[in-house]
Coordinates of C-alpha atoms in Angstrom, one line a residue:
X1 CA 86.4 118.5 101.5
X2 CA 89.6 118.0 99.5
X3 CA 92.6 120.2 100.3
X4 CA 95.9 120.3 98.5
X5 CA 98.8 122.7 98.2
X6 CA 100.9 123.5 95.2
X7 CA 104.3 125.2 95.5
X8 CA 104.6 125.8 91.8
X9 CA 102.7 128.5 90.0
X10 CA 102.5 126.9 86.5
X11 CA 101.7 123.3 87.5
X12 CA 98.7 121.5 86.0
X13 CA 96.6 119.1 88.1
X14 CA 93.9 116.6 87.5
X15 CA 91.7 115.7 90.4
X16 CA 89.6 112.5 89.9
X17 CA 87.3 110.3 92.0
X18 CA 86.6 106.7 91.0
X19 CA 84.5 103.9 92.4
X20 CA 85.8 100.4 93.0
X21 CA 84.9 99.4 89.5
X22 CA 87.3 102.0 88.2
X23 CA 84.5 104.2 86.8
X24 CA 85.4 107.9 87.0
X25 CA 82.5 109.7 88.8
X26 CA 84.2 113.1 89.1
X27 CA 87.1 114.8 87.3
X28 CA 88.4 118.4 87.2
X29 CA 91.5 119.9 85.6
X30 CA 93.4 122.8 87.1
X31 CA 96.2 125.0 85.6
X32 CA 98.5 127.5 87.2
X33 CA 97.5 126.5 90.7
X34 CA 99.6 128.0 93.5
X35 CA 98.9 127.8 97.2
X36 CA 96.0 126.1 98.8
X37 CA 93.1 124.8 96.7
X38 CA 89.9 123.6 98.3
X39 CA 87.2 121.5 96.6
X40 CA 84.0 120.0 98.2
X41 CA 82.9 116.8 96.7
X42 CA 79.3 115.8 97.4
X43 CA 79.1 112.0 97.6
X44 CA 75.5 112.0 98.9
X45 CA 74.2 111.0 95.5
X46 CA 76.5 107.9 95.4
X47 CA 76.0 104.7 97.3
X48 CA 77.9 103.8 100.4
X49 CA 81.2 102.2 99.6
X50 CA 84.9 102.8 98.9
X51 CA 86.1 105.5 96.5
X52 CA 89.5 106.4 95.3
X53 CA 90.7 110.0 94.9
X54 CA 93.6 110.7 92.8
X55 CA 95.6 113.8 92.1
X56 CA 97.9 113.7 89.1
X57 CA 100.4 116.3 88.0
X58 CA 103.6 116.5 85.9
X59 CA 105.5 115.5 89.1
X60 CA 103.6 112.3 89.8
X61 CA 100.4 110.8 91.2
X62 CA 98.9 110.5 94.6
X63 CA 95.9 108.3 95.4
X64 CA 93.9 108.1 98.6
X65 CA 90.9 106.0 99.7
X66 CA 87.5 107.5 100.8
X67 CA 85.0 105.4 102.7
X68 CA 81.4 106.6 102.4
X69 CA 79.2 105.0 105.1

């Protein structure tokens, strides 16, 4: 599950998940997000390995690593 909080009401976000080859396997855009947003990403159809989750907005970008065993 992915949780993130927005303090702005008009902010736009892009949530993306990429594999180690840089291939985007999930992407979703959000507009006007305020408060807590929850998304569940099902990785069961993807092989074990390392994935990179990125959250991009007008204020910057955050990237985290997910390890699927």
